[in-house]
Each structure stands twice: as C-alpha cells, then as structure tokens.
C-alpha cells in the first residue's frame, strides 16, 4: 500500500501545484506568472516528487506513464490498475482542495478551471485533430525521455531533472493547443469540477496520452533495449 499512497500523494501535488498555478497564480493581470510560469510549475511538481517518492513507487503520477513503463517492461502489470486508481483519486482530491481555495475569492468564477480542451475550448482555437496529434506526440516524447533517463546506462541521479525539464518544455509547446494534458489523471481531476464541455472532451485526454505513452516507450525499447527488461 505504501507505493499506492505515494502515487496518490505525488499526483495530488502535481495537480495542486500545476493546475493551482494556472487557476490561482496565473490569474492576476499584473502579477500573473503566465503560461511560462505554469509550465515551470508542472515541471517542478514532477521533479520534486521524483526525488521524494521515486524510490518508493517510481513516481509515475500519470496513467500514461504507468502504461508506458509497462510497455517498456519496466513495470509489473499487476500494479497497473491500482496505480491508475491511486493517481486519479489523488488528482481528484487535489482538484477539490484547489476548488475550495479558489472559491474563497469574492469574485470567483469557475471558468475552465485549468481543464484541457480542443476546438472552441482550446486556448489557441486548435482543432480536435491538432489536439489529438499534439497530445500523442508530446506524451510519446515524455515517455521516451522517462525510459531513457532511467536507463541503467544513463547518469545516475539525474533522471528527475531531465524528466521535470521535459515536462516543462512540453507545456511551453502545447499549452496553446490543449492547455497540456499528457496525463489523464490531471485532466480528470479538474474536468470533474469544470463539468459539461470538459467532461465531454475528456475522452481525448485519456486516449491520446495512453497511445502516446505506449508509443514512446515502445520506440525507446527499439533503440535502447539493452537498458530494458527482456
């Protein structure tokens, strides 16, 4: 149970830190951190938790990462469903805490509540097709970096830095397209509170990251299979 609890806490922090930065800190017109700050916030949540719980659970914090590591034969399939459940629950609890904090402001407006979307709900107005391609490719690269950085031949102790910076870069690229998911637990956590359109579009932010995660892990197995379990 310790590793499941670690995943719960880690995903809680990812959603609270990442989505919280978007809902709370990016909202001020003069002092807001902007999408660059939000990108850094997501990267920092993963970096900090990777050092804190990486030795306990592997610090997946993301169903797409768990699926990808399973495809890479780095993760036992019997733990796949419990990890995903723990990640989604941790994210939802964080979404609830964020809602309680945000709604404490006198002029609170729910808005999109950091939800992911396409079409009219894409920050830049990008289509469903563009969002699908973006989420698949970004998650594939994310898993490629994760599996590569944790390869036994990679420099020891630096994986959290590479992974955190990769997630930051992914957000810098894709926030305008989908508000960046690459993580079904993160998307679910806020869509539940945003409701309506966010829930209707949530399917894409499960399907695309999982496809992308499996693809990225598979590609690394082809290139660097010496570091992967047989």
mmCIF file with all atom_site columns, C-alpha atoms in Angstrom:
data_model
loop_
_atom_site.group_PDB
_atom_site.id
_atom_site.type_symbol
_atom_site.label_atom_id
_atom_site.label_alt_id
_atom_site.label_comp_id
_atom_site.label_asym_id
_atom_site.label_entity_id
_atom_site.label_seq_id
_atom_site.pdbx_PDB_ins_code
_atom_site.Cartn_x
_atom_site.Cartn_y
_atom_site.Cartn_z
_atom_site.occupancy
_atom_site.B_iso_or_equiv
_atom_site.pdbx_formal_charge
_atom_site.auth_seq_id
_atom_site.auth_comp_id
_atom_site.auth_asym_id
_atom_site.auth_atom_id
_atom_site.pdbx_PDB_model_num
ATOM 1   C CA . UNK A 1 1   ? 0.000   0.000  0.000   1.00 0.00 ? 1   UNK A CA 1
ATOM 2   C CA . UNK A 1 2   ? 2.932   2.381  0.549   1.00 0.00 ? 2   UNK A CA 1
ATOM 3   C CA . UNK A 1 3   ? 3.624   2.711  -3.166  1.00 0.00 ? 3   UNK A CA 1
ATOM 4   C CA . UNK A 1 4   ? -0.061  3.336  -3.934  1.00 0.00 ? 4   UNK A CA 1
ATOM 5   C CA . UNK A 1 5   ? -0.217  6.008  -1.255  1.00 0.00 ? 5   UNK A CA 1
ATOM 6   C CA . UNK A 1 6   ? 2.960   7.541  -2.667  1.00 0.00 ? 6   UNK A CA 1
ATOM 7   C CA . UNK A 1 7   ? 1.304   7.739  -6.092  1.00 0.00 ? 7   UNK A CA 1
ATOM 8   C CA . UNK A 1 8   ? -1.781  9.306  -4.518  1.00 0.00 ? 8   UNK A CA 1
ATOM 9   C CA . UNK A 1 9   ? 0.275   11.975 -2.757  1.00 0.00 ? 9   UNK A CA 1
ATOM 10  C CA . UNK A 1 10  ? 2.516   12.584 -5.761  1.00 0.00 ? 10  UNK A CA 1
ATOM 11  C CA . UNK A 1 11  ? -0.400  13.071 -8.161  1.00 0.00 ? 11  UNK A CA 1
ATOM 12  C CA . UNK A 1 12  ? -2.127  15.248 -5.581  1.00 0.00 ? 12  UNK A CA 1
ATOM 13  C CA . UNK A 1 13  ? 0.931   17.513 -5.626  1.00 0.00 ? 13  UNK A CA 1
ATOM 14  C CA . UNK A 1 14  ? 1.157   17.533 -9.410  1.00 0.00 ? 14  UNK A CA 1
ATOM 15  C CA . UNK A 1 15  ? -2.454  18.673 -9.803  1.00 0.00 ? 15  UNK A CA 1
ATOM 16  C CA . UNK A 1 16  ? -2.390  21.101 -6.893  1.00 0.00 ? 16  UNK A CA 1
ATOM 17  C CA . UNK A 1 17  ? 0.943   22.618 -7.956  1.00 0.00 ? 17  UNK A CA 1
ATOM 18  C CA . UNK A 1 18  ? 0.447   22.583 -11.712 1.00 0.00 ? 18  UNK A CA 1
ATOM 19  C CA . UNK A 1 19  ? -3.263  23.327 -12.056 1.00 0.00 ? 19  UNK A CA 1
ATOM 20  C CA . UNK A 1 20  ? -3.130  25.508 -8.952  1.00 0.00 ? 20  UNK A CA 1
ATOM 21  C CA . UNK A 1 21  ? -0.542  27.722 -10.597 1.00 0.00 ? 21  UNK A CA 1
ATOM 22  C CA . UNK A 1 22  ? -2.860  28.121 -13.592 1.00 0.00 ? 22  UNK A CA 1
ATOM 23  C CA . UNK A 1 23  ? -6.017  28.788 -11.579 1.00 0.00 ? 23  UNK A CA 1
ATOM 24  C CA . UNK A 1 24  ? -4.501  30.947 -8.832  1.00 0.00 ? 24  UNK A CA 1
ATOM 25  C CA . UNK A 1 25  ? -1.130  32.412 -9.765  1.00 0.00 ? 25  UNK A CA 1
ATOM 26  C CA . UNK A 1 26  ? -1.678  32.970 -13.487 1.00 0.00 ? 26  UNK A CA 1
ATOM 27  C CA . UNK A 1 27  ? -4.943  34.836 -12.962 1.00 0.00 ? 27  UNK A CA 1
ATOM 28  C CA . UNK A 1 28  ? -3.526  38.209 -11.895 1.00 0.00 ? 28  UNK A CA 1
ATOM 29  C CA . UNK A 1 29  ? -3.204  40.599 -14.862 1.00 0.00 ? 29  UNK A CA 1
ATOM 30  C CA . UNK A 1 30  ? -0.188  42.425 -13.426 1.00 0.00 ? 30  UNK A CA 1
ATOM 31  C CA . UNK A 1 31  ? 1.494   39.825 -11.229 1.00 0.00 ? 31  UNK A CA 1
ATOM 32  C CA . UNK A 1 32  ? 0.422   36.645 -13.002 1.00 0.00 ? 32  UNK A CA 1
ATOM 33  C CA . UNK A 1 33  ? 3.092   34.098 -13.843 1.00 0.00 ? 33  UNK A CA 1
ATOM 34  C CA . UNK A 1 34  ? 1.746   33.420 -17.349 1.00 0.00 ? 34  UNK A CA 1
ATOM 35  C CA . UNK A 1 35  ? 1.995   30.150 -19.216 1.00 0.00 ? 35  UNK A CA 1
ATOM 36  C CA . UNK A 1 36  ? 5.785   30.079 -18.774 1.00 0.00 ? 36  UNK A CA 1
ATOM 37  C CA . UNK A 1 37  ? 5.302   30.035 -15.012 1.00 0.00 ? 37  UNK A CA 1
ATOM 38  C CA . UNK A 1 38  ? 2.605   27.374 -15.286 1.00 0.00 ? 38  UNK A CA 1
ATOM 39  C CA . UNK A 1 39  ? 4.948   25.270 -17.423 1.00 0.00 ? 39  UNK A CA 1
ATOM 40  C CA . UNK A 1 40  ? 7.657   25.543 -14.777 1.00 0.00 ? 40  UNK A CA 1
ATOM 41  C CA . UNK A 1 41  ? 5.170   24.685 -12.035 1.00 0.00 ? 41  UNK A CA 1
ATOM 42  C CA . UNK A 1 42  ? 4.215   21.394 -13.689 1.00 0.00 ? 42  UNK A CA 1
ATOM 43  C CA . UNK A 1 43  ? 7.859   20.519 -14.264 1.00 0.00 ? 43  UNK A CA 1
ATOM 44  C CA . UNK A 1 44  ? 8.763   21.340 -10.674 1.00 0.00 ? 44  UNK A CA 1
ATOM 45  C CA . UNK A 1 45  ? 5.996   19.170 -9.233  1.00 0.00 ? 45  UNK A CA 1
ATOM 46  C CA . UNK A 1 46  ? 7.381   16.155 -11.059 1.00 0.00 ? 46  UNK A CA 1
ATOM 47  C CA . UNK A 1 47  ? 10.995  16.999 -10.269 1.00 0.00 ? 47  UNK A CA 1
ATOM 48  C CA . UNK A 1 48  ? 10.351  17.427 -6.541  1.00 0.00 ? 48  UNK A CA 1
ATOM 49  C CA . UNK A 1 49  ? 8.205   14.317 -6.225  1.00 0.00 ? 49  UNK A CA 1
ATOM 50  C CA . UNK A 1 50  ? 10.634  12.229 -8.267  1.00 0.00 ? 50  UNK A CA 1
ATOM 51  C CA . UNK A 1 51  ? 13.270  12.884 -5.611  1.00 0.00 ? 51  UNK A CA 1
ATOM 52  C CA . UNK A 1 52  ? 10.744  12.415 -2.779  1.00 0.00 ? 52  UNK A CA 1
ATOM 53  C CA . UNK A 1 53  ? 8.963   9.200  -3.836  1.00 0.00 ? 53  UNK A CA 1
ATOM 54  C CA . UNK A 1 54  ? 10.877  7.847  -6.824  1.00 0.00 ? 54  UNK A CA 1
ATOM 55  C CA . UNK A 1 55  ? 12.476  5.226  -4.581  1.00 0.00 ? 55  UNK A CA 1
ATOM 56  C CA . UNK A 1 56  ? 9.072   4.207  -3.206  1.00 0.00 ? 56  UNK A CA 1
ATOM 57  C CA . UNK A 1 57  ? 6.749   3.988  -6.209  1.00 0.00 ? 57  UNK A CA 1
ATOM 58  C CA . UNK A 1 58  ? 8.816   5.095  -9.181  1.00 0.00 ? 58  UNK A CA 1
ATOM 59  C CA . UNK A 1 59  ? 6.899   8.400  -9.186  1.00 0.00 ? 59  UNK A CA 1
ATOM 60  C CA . UNK A 1 60  ? 4.647   7.765  -12.187 1.00 0.00 ? 60  UNK A CA 1
ATOM 61  C CA . UNK A 1 61  ? 1.891   10.279 -11.228 1.00 0.00 ? 61  UNK A CA 1
ATOM 62  C CA . UNK A 1 62  ? 0.240   9.592  -14.563 1.00 0.00 ? 62  UNK A CA 1
ATOM 63  C CA . UNK A 1 63  ? -1.712  6.646  -16.050 1.00 0.00 ? 63  UNK A CA 1
ATOM 64  C CA . UNK A 1 64  ? 0.046   7.181  -19.393 1.00 0.00 ? 64  UNK A CA 1
ATOM 65  C CA . UNK A 1 65  ? 3.426   6.837  -17.670 1.00 0.00 ? 65  UNK A CA 1
ATOM 66  C CA . UNK A 1 66  ? 2.355   3.646  -15.918 1.00 0.00 ? 66  UNK A CA 1
ATOM 67  C CA . UNK A 1 67  ? 1.094   2.188  -19.210 1.00 0.00 ? 67  UNK A CA 1
ATOM 68  C CA . UNK A 1 68  ? 4.263   3.269  -20.996 1.00 0.00 ? 68  UNK A CA 1
ATOM 69  C CA . UNK A 1 69  ? 6.536   1.729  -18.377 1.00 0.00 ? 69  UNK A CA 1
ATOM 70  C CA . UNK A 1 70  ? 4.504   -1.461 -18.610 1.00 0.00 ? 70  UNK A CA 1
ATOM 71  C CA . UNK A 1 71  ? 5.050   -1.485 -22.386 1.00 0.00 ? 71  UNK A CA 1
ATOM 72  C CA . UNK A 1 72  ? 8.770   -0.894 -21.760 1.00 0.00 ? 72  UNK A CA 1
ATOM 73  C CA . UNK A 1 73  ? 8.733   -3.897 -19.401 1.00 0.00 ? 73  UNK A CA 1
ATOM 74  C CA . UNK A 1 74  ? 9.847   -1.690 -16.521 1.00 0.00 ? 74  UNK A CA 1
ATOM 75  C CA . UNK A 1 75  ? 6.606   -2.108 -14.553 1.00 0.00 ? 75  UNK A CA 1
ATOM 76  C CA . UNK A 1 76  ? 4.657   -5.118 -13.275 1.00 0.00 ? 76  UNK A CA 1
ATOM 77  C CA . UNK A 1 77  ? 1.216   -5.405 -14.855 1.00 0.00 ? 77  UNK A CA 1
ATOM 78  C CA . UNK A 1 78  ? -0.415  -6.455 -11.576 1.00 0.00 ? 78  UNK A CA 1
ATOM 79  C CA . UNK A 1 79  ? 0.198   -2.952 -10.228 1.00 0.00 ? 79  UNK A CA 1
ATOM 80  C CA . UNK A 1 80  ? -1.124  -1.128 -13.293 1.00 0.00 ? 80  UNK A CA 1
ATOM 81  C CA . UNK A 1 81  ? -4.769  -0.739 -12.264 1.00 0.00 ? 81  UNK A CA 1
ATOM 82  C CA . UNK A 1 82  ? -4.041  0.096  -8.586  1.00 0.00 ? 82  UNK A CA 1
ATOM 83  C CA . UNK A 1 83  ? -1.540  2.753  -9.699  1.00 0.00 ? 83  UNK A CA 1
ATOM 84  C CA . UNK A 1 84  ? -4.055  4.328  -12.070 1.00 0.00 ? 84  UNK A CA 1
ATOM 85  C CA . UNK A 1 85  ? -6.763  4.335  -9.398  1.00 0.00 ? 85  UNK A CA 1
ATOM 86  C CA . UNK A 1 86  ? -4.399  5.939  -6.876  1.00 0.00 ? 86  UNK A CA 1
ATOM 87  C CA . UNK A 1 87  ? -3.312  8.576  -9.413  1.00 0.00 ? 87  UNK A CA 1
ATOM 88  C CA . UNK A 1 88  ? -6.864  9.510  -10.410 1.00 0.00 ? 88  UNK A CA 1
ATOM 89  C CA . UNK A 1 89  ? -8.040  9.686  -6.796  1.00 0.00 ? 89  UNK A CA 1
ATOM 90  C CA . UNK A 1 90  ? -5.048  11.793 -5.777  1.00 0.00 ? 90  UNK A CA 1
ATOM 91  C CA . UNK A 1 91  ? -5.740  14.165 -8.639  1.00 0.00 ? 91  UNK A CA 1
ATOM 92  C CA . UNK A 1 92  ? -9.441  14.480 -7.818  1.00 0.00 ? 92  UNK A CA 1
ATOM 93  C CA . UNK A 1 93  ? -8.731  15.241 -4.167  1.00 0.00 ? 93  UNK A CA 1
ATOM 94  C CA . UNK A 1 94  ? -6.266  17.931 -5.272  1.00 0.00 ? 94  UNK A CA 1
ATOM 95  C CA . UNK A 1 95  ? -8.911  19.323 -7.610  1.00 0.00 ? 95  UNK A CA 1
ATOM 96  C CA . UNK A 1 96  ? -11.295 19.525 -4.655  1.00 0.00 ? 96  UNK A CA 1
ATOM 97  C CA . UNK A 1 97  ? -8.740  21.315 -2.487  1.00 0.00 ? 97  UNK A CA 1
ATOM 98  C CA . UNK A 1 98  ? -7.981  23.727 -5.331  1.00 0.00 ? 98  UNK A CA 1
ATOM 99  C CA . UNK A 1 99  ? -11.697 24.431 -5.770  1.00 0.00 ? 99  UNK A CA 1
ATOM 100 C CA . UNK A 1 100 ? -12.078 25.176 -2.054  1.00 0.00 ? 100 UNK A CA 1
ATOM 101 C CA . UNK A 1 101 ? -9.161  27.612 -2.184  1.00 0.00 ? 101 UNK A CA 1
ATOM 102 C CA . UNK A 1 102 ? -10.157 29.299 -5.445  1.00 0.00 ? 102 UNK A CA 1
ATOM 103 C CA . UNK A 1 103 ? -13.815 29.693 -4.472  1.00 0.00 ? 103 UNK A CA 1
ATOM 104 C CA . UNK A 1 104 ? -12.754 31.604 -1.353  1.00 0.00 ? 104 UNK A CA 1
ATOM 105 C CA . UNK A 1 105 ? -12.187 34.695 -3.508  1.00 0.00 ? 105 UNK A CA 1
ATOM 106 C CA . UNK A 1 106 ? -15.117 37.136 -3.565  1.00 0.00 ? 106 UNK A CA 1
ATOM 107 C CA . UNK A 1 107 ? -15.292 37.413 -7.368  1.00 0.00 ? 107 UNK A CA 1
ATOM 108 C CA . UNK A 1 108 ? -14.528 33.730 -8.034  1.00 0.00 ? 108 UNK A CA 1
ATOM 109 C CA . UNK A 1 109 ? -15.513 32.456 -11.459 1.00 0.00 ? 109 UNK A CA 1
ATOM 110 C CA . UNK A 1 110 ? -15.034 28.775 -12.258 1.00 0.00 ? 110 UNK A CA 1
ATOM 111 C CA . UNK A 1 111 ? -14.288 29.238 -15.940 1.00 0.00 ? 111 UNK A CA 1
ATOM 112 C CA . UNK A 1 112 ? -12.375 26.330 -17.423 1.00 0.00 ? 112 UNK A CA 1
ATOM 113 C CA . UNK A 1 113 ? -10.685 25.557 -14.092 1.00 0.00 ? 113 UNK A CA 1
ATOM 114 C CA . UNK A 1 114 ? -7.432  24.603 -15.894 1.00 0.00 ? 114 UNK A CA 1
ATOM 115 C CA . UNK A 1 115 ? -9.254  21.961 -17.958 1.00 0.00 ? 115 UNK A CA 1
ATOM 116 C CA . UNK A 1 116 ? -7.943  20.613 -21.235 1.00 0.00 ? 116 UNK A CA 1
ATOM 117 C CA . UNK A 1 117 ? -9.863  21.162 -24.443 1.00 0.00 ? 117 UNK A CA 1
ATOM 118 C CA . UNK A 1 118 ? -9.950  21.383 -28.213 1.00 0.00 ? 118 UNK A CA 1
ATOM 119 C CA . UNK A 1 119 ? -11.914 23.433 -30.725 1.00 0.00 ? 119 UNK A CA 1
ATOM 120 C CA . UNK A 1 120 ? -13.537 26.410 -29.030 1.00 0.00 ? 120 UNK A CA 1
ATOM 121 C CA . UNK A 1 121 ? -12.106 25.227 -25.696 1.00 0.00 ? 121 UNK A CA 1
ATOM 122 C CA . UNK A 1 122 ? -8.512  25.146 -26.944 1.00 0.00 ? 122 UNK A CA 1
ATOM 123 C CA . UNK A 1 123 ? -6.588  28.204 -25.674 1.00 0.00 ? 123 UNK A CA 1
ATOM 124 C CA . UNK A 1 124 ? -5.486  28.909 -29.247 1.00 0.00 ? 124 UNK A CA 1
ATOM 125 C CA . UNK A 1 125 ? -8.583  27.557 -31.017 1.00 0.00 ? 125 UNK A CA 1
ATOM 126 C CA . UNK A 1 126 ? -6.893  24.385 -32.317 1.00 0.00 ? 126 UNK A CA 1
ATOM 127 C CA . UNK A 1 127 ? -9.000  21.603 -33.831 1.00 0.00 ? 127 UNK A CA 1
ATOM 128 C CA . UNK A 1 128 ? -9.710  18.141 -32.457 1.00 0.00 ? 128 UNK A CA 1
ATOM 129 C CA . UNK A 1 129 ? -7.216  16.660 -34.954 1.00 0.00 ? 129 UNK A CA 1
ATOM 130 C CA . UNK A 1 130 ? -4.470  19.070 -33.929 1.00 0.00 ? 130 UNK A CA 1
ATOM 131 C CA . UNK A 1 131 ? -5.127  18.362 -30.260 1.00 0.00 ? 131 UNK A CA 1
ATOM 132 C CA . UNK A 1 132 ? -5.040  14.607 -30.845 1.00 0.00 ? 132 UNK A CA 1
ATOM 133 C CA . UNK A 1 133 ? -1.720  14.739 -32.686 1.00 0.00 ? 133 UNK A CA 1
ATOM 134 C CA . UNK A 1 134 ? -0.233  17.130 -30.130 1.00 0.00 ? 134 UNK A CA 1
ATOM 135 C CA . UNK A 1 135 ? -1.161  15.011 -27.113 1.00 0.00 ? 135 UNK A CA 1
ATOM 136 C CA . UNK A 1 136 ? 0.031   11.766 -28.717 1.00 0.00 ? 136 UNK A CA 1
ATOM 137 C CA . UNK A 1 137 ? 3.381   13.216 -29.809 1.00 0.00 ? 137 UNK A CA 1
ATOM 138 C CA . UNK A 1 138 ? 4.051   15.114 -26.576 1.00 0.00 ? 138 UNK A CA 1
ATOM 139 C CA . UNK A 1 139 ? 3.278   12.094 -24.413 1.00 0.00 ? 139 UNK A CA 1
ATOM 140 C CA . UNK A 1 140 ? 5.379   9.866  -26.650 1.00 0.00 ? 140 UNK A CA 1
ATOM 141 C CA . UNK A 1 141 ? 8.374   12.161 -26.202 1.00 0.00 ? 141 UNK A CA 1
ATOM 142 C CA . UNK A 1 142 ? 7.712   12.350 -22.467 1.00 0.00 ? 142 UNK A CA 1
ATOM 143 C CA . UNK A 1 143 ? 7.846   8.552  -22.140 1.00 0.00 ? 143 UNK A CA 1
ATOM 144 C CA . UNK A 1 144 ? 10.864  8.333  -24.421 1.00 0.00 ? 144 UNK A CA 1
ATOM 145 C CA . UNK A 1 145 ? 12.701  10.711 -22.071 1.00 0.00 ? 145 UNK A CA 1
ATOM 146 C CA . UNK A 1 146 ? 11.463  8.925  -18.928 1.00 0.00 ? 146 UNK A CA 1
ATOM 147 C CA . UNK A 1 147 ? 12.534  5.487  -20.099 1.00 0.00 ? 147 UNK A CA 1
ATOM 148 C CA . UNK A 1 148 ? 15.829  6.827  -21.429 1.00 0.00 ? 148 UNK A CA 1
ATOM 149 C CA . UNK A 1 149 ? 16.670  8.913  -18.371 1.00 0.00 ? 149 UNK A CA 1
ATOM 150 C CA . UNK A 1 150 ? 16.015  5.938  -16.072 1.00 0.00 ? 150 UNK A CA 1
ATOM 151 C CA . UNK A 1 151 ? 18.003  3.527  -18.233 1.00 0.00 ? 151 UNK A CA 1
ATOM 152 C CA . UNK A 1 152 ? 20.730  1.791  -16.224 1.00 0.00 ? 152 UNK A CA 1
ATOM 153 C CA . UNK A 1 153 ? 23.309  3.337  -18.584 1.00 0.00 ? 153 UNK A CA 1
ATOM 154 C CA . UNK A 1 154 ? 22.123  6.913  -18.022 1.00 0.00 ? 154 UNK A CA 1
ATOM 155 C CA . UNK A 1 155 ? 23.928  9.159  -15.489 1.00 0.00 ? 155 UNK A CA 1
ATOM 156 C CA . UNK A 1 156 ? 22.728  8.111  -12.052 1.00 0.00 ? 156 UNK A CA 1
ATOM 157 C CA . UNK A 1 157 ? 20.664  10.556 -10.014 1.00 0.00 ? 157 UNK A CA 1
ATOM 158 C CA . UNK A 1 158 ? 19.829  12.992 -12.813 1.00 0.00 ? 158 UNK A CA 1
ATOM 159 C CA . UNK A 1 159 ? 16.631  11.401 -14.125 1.00 0.00 ? 159 UNK A CA 1
ATOM 160 C CA . UNK A 1 160 ? 14.257  13.652 -12.108 1.00 0.00 ? 160 UNK A CA 1
ATOM 161 C CA . UNK A 1 161 ? 15.893  16.760 -13.573 1.00 0.00 ? 161 UNK A CA 1
ATOM 162 C CA . UNK A 1 162 ? 15.615  15.521 -17.164 1.00 0.00 ? 162 UNK A CA 1
ATOM 163 C CA . UNK A 1 163 ? 12.015  14.409 -16.664 1.00 0.00 ? 163 UNK A CA 1
ATOM 164 C CA . UNK A 1 164 ? 10.939  17.614 -14.916 1.00 0.00 ? 164 UNK A CA 1
ATOM 165 C CA . UNK A 1 165 ? 12.529  19.800 -17.588 1.00 0.00 ? 165 UNK A CA 1
ATOM 166 C CA . UNK A 1 166 ? 10.973  17.681 -20.322 1.00 0.00 ? 166 UNK A CA 1
ATOM 167 C CA . UNK A 1 167 ? 7.516   18.213 -18.841 1.00 0.00 ? 167 UNK A CA 1
ATOM 168 C CA . UNK A 1 168 ? 8.222   21.943 -18.621 1.00 0.00 ? 168 UNK A CA 1
ATOM 169 C CA . UNK A 1 169 ? 9.168   22.056 -22.296 1.00 0.00 ? 169 UNK A CA 1
ATOM 170 C CA . UNK A 1 170 ? 6.091   20.028 -23.250 1.00 0.00 ? 170 UNK A CA 1
ATOM 171 C CA . UNK A 1 171 ? 3.898   22.624 -21.546 1.00 0.00 ? 171 UNK A CA 1
ATOM 172 C CA . UNK A 1 172 ? 5.728   25.506 -23.218 1.00 0.00 ? 172 UNK A CA 1
ATOM 173 C CA . UNK A 1 173 ? 4.919   23.922 -26.586 1.00 0.00 ? 173 UNK A CA 1
ATOM 174 C CA . UNK A 1 174 ? 1.400   22.654 -26.063 1.00 0.00 ? 174 UNK A CA 1
ATOM 175 C CA . UNK A 1 175 ? -0.433  24.933 -23.606 1.00 0.00 ? 175 UNK A CA 1
ATOM 176 C CA . UNK A 1 176 ? -1.740  26.991 -26.564 1.00 0.00 ? 176 UNK A CA 1
ATOM 177 C CA . UNK A 1 177 ? -3.077  23.832 -28.222 1.00 0.00 ? 177 UNK A CA 1
ATOM 178 C CA . UNK A 1 178 ? -4.806  21.845 -25.454 1.00 0.00 ? 178 UNK A CA 1
ATOM 179 C CA . UNK A 1 179 ? -3.785  23.549 -22.227 1.00 0.00 ? 179 UNK A CA 1
ATOM 180 C CA . UNK A 1 180 ? -1.492  20.498 -21.999 1.00 0.00 ? 180 UNK A CA 1
ATOM 181 C CA . UNK A 1 181 ? -2.639  17.216 -20.567 1.00 0.00 ? 181 UNK A CA 1
ATOM 182 C CA . UNK A 1 182 ? -0.229  14.346 -21.359 1.00 0.00 ? 182 UNK A CA 1
ATOM 183 C CA . UNK A 1 183 ? -1.779  12.964 -18.165 1.00 0.00 ? 183 UNK A CA 1
ATOM 184 C CA . UNK A 1 184 ? -5.316  11.522 -17.898 1.00 0.00 ? 184 UNK A CA 1
ATOM 185 C CA . UNK A 1 185 ? -5.336  11.874 -14.096 1.00 0.00 ? 185 UNK A CA 1
ATOM 186 C CA . UNK A 1 186 ? -4.523  15.583 -14.313 1.00 0.00 ? 186 UNK A CA 1
ATOM 187 C CA . UNK A 1 187 ? -7.273  16.104 -16.907 1.00 0.00 ? 187 UNK A CA 1
ATOM 188 C CA . UNK A 1 188 ? -9.881  14.146 -14.964 1.00 0.00 ? 188 UNK A CA 1
ATOM 189 C CA . UNK A 1 189 ? -9.075  15.952 -11.714 1.00 0.00 ? 189 UNK A CA 1
ATOM 190 C CA . UNK A 1 190 ? -10.219 19.346 -12.998 1.00 0.00 ? 190 UNK A CA 1
ATOM 191 C CA . UNK A 1 191 ? -12.770 18.272 -15.622 1.00 0.00 ? 191 UNK A CA 1
ATOM 192 C CA . UNK A 1 192 ? -14.964 16.875 -12.844 1.00 0.00 ? 192 UNK A CA 1
ATOM 193 C CA . UNK A 1 193 ? -15.254 20.354 -11.357 1.00 0.00 ? 193 UNK A CA 1
ATOM 194 C CA . UNK A 1 194 ? -15.483 22.236 -14.666 1.00 0.00 ? 194 UNK A CA 1
ATOM 195 C CA . UNK A 1 195 ? -18.222 19.841 -15.818 1.00 0.00 ? 195 UNK A CA 1
ATOM 196 C CA . UNK A 1 196 ? -20.182 19.973 -19.119 1.00 0.00 ? 196 UNK A CA 1
ATOM 197 C CA . UNK A 1 197 ? -17.771 20.588 -22.003 1.00 0.00 ? 197 UNK A CA 1
ATOM 198 C CA . UNK A 1 198 ? -14.675 19.488 -20.055 1.00 0.00 ? 198 UNK A CA 1
ATOM 199 C CA . UNK A 1 199 ? -16.208 16.090 -19.299 1.00 0.00 ? 199 UNK A CA 1
ATOM 200 C CA . UNK A 1 200 ? -17.480 15.769 -22.876 1.00 0.00 ? 200 UNK A CA 1
ATOM 201 C CA . UNK A 1 201 ? -13.951 16.303 -24.234 1.00 0.00 ? 201 UNK A CA 1
ATOM 202 C CA . UNK A 1 202 ? -12.180 14.272 -21.539 1.00 0.00 ? 202 UNK A CA 1
ATOM 203 C CA . UNK A 1 203 ? -12.081 11.128 -23.691 1.00 0.00 ? 203 UNK A CA 1
ATOM 204 C CA . UNK A 1 204 ? -9.328  12.635 -25.859 1.00 0.00 ? 204 UNK A CA 1
ATOM 205 C CA . UNK A 1 205 ? -7.151  13.293 -22.827 1.00 0.00 ? 205 UNK A CA 1
ATOM 206 C CA . UNK A 1 206 ? -7.314  9.635  -21.868 1.00 0.00 ? 206 UNK A CA 1
ATOM 207 C CA . UNK A 1 207 ? -6.977  8.106  -25.316 1.00 0.00 ? 207 UNK A CA 1
ATOM 208 C CA . UNK A 1 208 ? -4.204  10.298 -26.761 1.00 0.00 ? 208 UNK A CA 1
ATOM 209 C CA . UNK A 1 209 ? -1.798  10.251 -23.770 1.00 0.00 ? 209 UNK A CA 1
ATOM 210 C CA . UNK A 1 210 ? -2.118  6.473  -23.347 1.00 0.00 ? 210 UNK A CA 1
ATOM 211 C CA . UNK A 1 211 ? -1.473  5.871  -27.050 1.00 0.00 ? 211 UNK A CA 1
ATOM 212 C CA . UNK A 1 212 ? 1.430   8.304  -26.960 1.00 0.00 ? 212 UNK A CA 1
ATOM 213 C CA . UNK A 1 213 ? 2.876   6.832  -23.778 1.00 0.00 ? 213 UNK A CA 1
ATOM 214 C CA . UNK A 1 214 ? 2.826   3.311  -25.183 1.00 0.00 ? 214 UNK A CA 1
ATOM 215 C CA . UNK A 1 215 ? 4.343   4.528  -28.463 1.00 0.00 ? 215 UNK A CA 1
ATOM 216 C CA . UNK A 1 216 ? 7.185   6.442  -26.809 1.00 0.00 ? 216 UNK A CA 1
ATOM 217 C CA . UNK A 1 217 ? 8.091   3.529  -24.554 1.00 0.00 ? 217 UNK A CA 1
ATOM 218 C CA . UNK A 1 218 ? 7.996   1.117  -27.481 1.00 0.00 ? 218 UNK A CA 1
ATOM 219 C CA . UNK A 1 219 ? 10.271  3.369  -29.550 1.00 0.00 ? 219 UNK A CA 1
ATOM 220 C CA . UNK A 1 220 ? 12.829  3.508  -26.761 1.00 0.00 ? 220 UNK A CA 1
ATOM 221 C CA . UNK A 1 221 ? 12.770  -0.275 -26.477 1.00 0.00 ? 221 UNK A CA 1
ATOM 222 C CA . UNK A 1 222 ? 13.699  -0.458 -30.142 1.00 0.00 ? 222 UNK A CA 1
ATOM 223 C CA . UNK A 1 223 ? 16.571  1.999  -29.774 1.00 0.00 ? 223 UNK A CA 1
ATOM 224 C CA . UNK A 1 224 ? 17.830  1.252  -26.264 1.00 0.00 ? 224 UNK A CA 1
ATOM 225 C CA . UNK A 1 225 ? 16.537  -2.194 -25.409 1.00 0.00 ? 225 UNK A CA 1
ATOM 226 C CA . UNK A 1 226 ? 19.760  -3.107 -23.609 1.00 0.00 ? 226 UNK A CA 1
ATOM 227 C CA . UNK A 1 227 ? 18.523  -0.978 -20.715 1.00 0.00 ? 227 UNK A CA 1
ATOM 228 C CA . UNK A 1 228 ? 15.046  -2.509 -20.765 1.00 0.00 ? 228 UNK A CA 1
ATOM 229 C CA . UNK A 1 229 ? 13.938  -5.745 -19.145 1.00 0.00 ? 229 UNK A CA 1
ATOM 230 C CA . UNK A 1 230 ? 13.658  -8.627 -21.581 1.00 0.00 ? 230 UNK A CA 1
#
